XYZ file of C-alpha atoms in Angstrom:
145
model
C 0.000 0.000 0.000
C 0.795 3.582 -1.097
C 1.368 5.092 2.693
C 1.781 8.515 1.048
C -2.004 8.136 -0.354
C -4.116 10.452 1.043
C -8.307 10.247 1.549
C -10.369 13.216 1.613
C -13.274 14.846 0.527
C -13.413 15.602 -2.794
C -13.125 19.118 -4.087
C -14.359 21.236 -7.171
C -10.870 20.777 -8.706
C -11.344 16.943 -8.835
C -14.053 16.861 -11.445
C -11.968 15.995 -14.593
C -9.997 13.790 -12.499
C -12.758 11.782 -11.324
C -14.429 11.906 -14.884
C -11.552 10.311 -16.191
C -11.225 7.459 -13.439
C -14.789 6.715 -14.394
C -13.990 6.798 -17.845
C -10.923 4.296 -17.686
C -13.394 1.998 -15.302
C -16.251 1.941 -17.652
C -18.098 3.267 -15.241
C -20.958 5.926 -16.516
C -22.112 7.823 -14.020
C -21.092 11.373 -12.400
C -21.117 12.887 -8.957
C -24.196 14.519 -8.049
C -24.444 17.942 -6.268
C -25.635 16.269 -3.480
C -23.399 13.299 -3.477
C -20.649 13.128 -0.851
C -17.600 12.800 -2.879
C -14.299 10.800 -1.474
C -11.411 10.604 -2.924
C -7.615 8.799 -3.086
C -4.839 11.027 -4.269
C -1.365 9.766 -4.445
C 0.414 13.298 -4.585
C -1.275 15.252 -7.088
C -3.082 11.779 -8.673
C -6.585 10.737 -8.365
C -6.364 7.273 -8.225
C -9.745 6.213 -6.311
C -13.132 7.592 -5.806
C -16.191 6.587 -4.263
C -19.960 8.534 -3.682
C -22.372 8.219 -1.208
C -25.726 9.400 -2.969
C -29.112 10.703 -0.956
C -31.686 8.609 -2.868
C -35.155 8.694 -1.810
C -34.438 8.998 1.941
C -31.625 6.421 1.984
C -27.989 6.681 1.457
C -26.490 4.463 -1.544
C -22.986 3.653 -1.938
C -22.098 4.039 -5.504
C -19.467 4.453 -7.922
C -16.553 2.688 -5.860
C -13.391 2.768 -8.320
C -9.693 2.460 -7.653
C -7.158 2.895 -10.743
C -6.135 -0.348 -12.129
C -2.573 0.298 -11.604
C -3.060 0.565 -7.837
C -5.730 -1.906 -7.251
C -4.940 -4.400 -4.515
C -2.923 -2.277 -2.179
C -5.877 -1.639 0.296
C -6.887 1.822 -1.462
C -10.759 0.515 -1.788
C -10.729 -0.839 2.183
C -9.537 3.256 3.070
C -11.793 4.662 0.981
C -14.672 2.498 2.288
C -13.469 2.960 6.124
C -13.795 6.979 5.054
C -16.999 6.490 4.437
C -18.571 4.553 7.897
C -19.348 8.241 9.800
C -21.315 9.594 6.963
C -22.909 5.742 6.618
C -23.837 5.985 10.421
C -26.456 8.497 9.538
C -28.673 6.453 7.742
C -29.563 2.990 6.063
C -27.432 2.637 3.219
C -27.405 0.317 0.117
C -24.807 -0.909 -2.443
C -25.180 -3.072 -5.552
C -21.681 -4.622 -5.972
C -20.120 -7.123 -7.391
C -20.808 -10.858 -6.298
C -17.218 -11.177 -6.043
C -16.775 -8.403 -3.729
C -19.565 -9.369 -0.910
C -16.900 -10.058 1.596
C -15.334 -6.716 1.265
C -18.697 -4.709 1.899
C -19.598 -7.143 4.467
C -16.563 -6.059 6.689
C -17.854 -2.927 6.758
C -21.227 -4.235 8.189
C -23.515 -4.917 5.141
C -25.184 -8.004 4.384
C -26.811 -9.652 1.679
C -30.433 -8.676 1.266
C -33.122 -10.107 -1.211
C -34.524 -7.688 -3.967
C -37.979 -7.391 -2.434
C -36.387 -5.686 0.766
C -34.882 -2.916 -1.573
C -36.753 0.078 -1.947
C -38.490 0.439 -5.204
C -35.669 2.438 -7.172
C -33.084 0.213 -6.208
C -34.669 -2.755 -7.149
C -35.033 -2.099 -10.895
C -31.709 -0.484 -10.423
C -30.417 -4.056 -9.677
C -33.166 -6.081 -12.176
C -31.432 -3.881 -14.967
C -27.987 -4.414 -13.649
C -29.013 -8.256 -14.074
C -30.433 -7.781 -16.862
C -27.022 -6.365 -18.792
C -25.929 -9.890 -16.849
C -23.509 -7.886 -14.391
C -23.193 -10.559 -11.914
C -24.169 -8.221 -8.536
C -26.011 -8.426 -5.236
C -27.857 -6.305 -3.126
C -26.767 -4.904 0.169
C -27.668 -3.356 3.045
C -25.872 -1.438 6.024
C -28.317 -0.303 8.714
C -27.850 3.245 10.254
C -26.140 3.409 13.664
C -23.540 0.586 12.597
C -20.152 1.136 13.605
């Protein structure tokens, strides 16, 4: 791991940086103005990003991307562990990656059927499925530290 990486709330100046993180991830969607914005900067380097988005009265984890060049060296656990106090505040959901259950679970999410999603994140993960992303739905309650 990269000790000199540094976490922190993203900042105006990040934009492009982020948009091209995205970009190289094949990832398509942008920060919202009301998304909470963290990211991993290795000097003057953006080389994660993650966004916790206010979505009809829950909090969804989206968007969690480390560069390929410095994936593996614990970048995505820091970024995640930057994001437990705002995640204390309320429920929050993520739709990752089957393979990467055991990573969200150590932050204190669990597994949770479709039906217990709310409405919008439930044909959020039917399309997901449907584009055969292999993901699962998860949930972190509020209050979880």
């Amino acid at each position: 791991m990269h000790s000199s990486t540094d976490i922190l709330a993203a900042g105006p100046q990040d934009r492009d940086a982020i948009a091209r993180l995205y970009a190289e991830a094949g990832y398509g969607a942008a920060p919202g103005a009301d998304d909470t914005v963290i990211v991993a900067k290795l000097g003057a380097t953006l080389v994660g990003v993650v966004r916790l988005c206010p979505e009809d009265g829950v909090t969804v984890l989206r968007g969690m991307q480390v560069s390929k060049a410095y994936q593996g060296q614990g970048i995505g656990a820091r970024l995640l562990a930057a994001c437990l106090p705002h995640m204390a505040r309320s429920e929050t959901f993520c739709l990752p990656y089957t393979h990467l259950e055991n990573f969200y679970a150590a932050a204190g999410f669990a597994r949770v059927h479709g039906a217990a999603l709310p409405g919008f994140l439930a044909g959020r993960l039917a399309a997901y499925r449907g584009r055969g992303q292999d993901v699962v739905a998860m949930r972190r309650s509020a209050g979880w530290i």
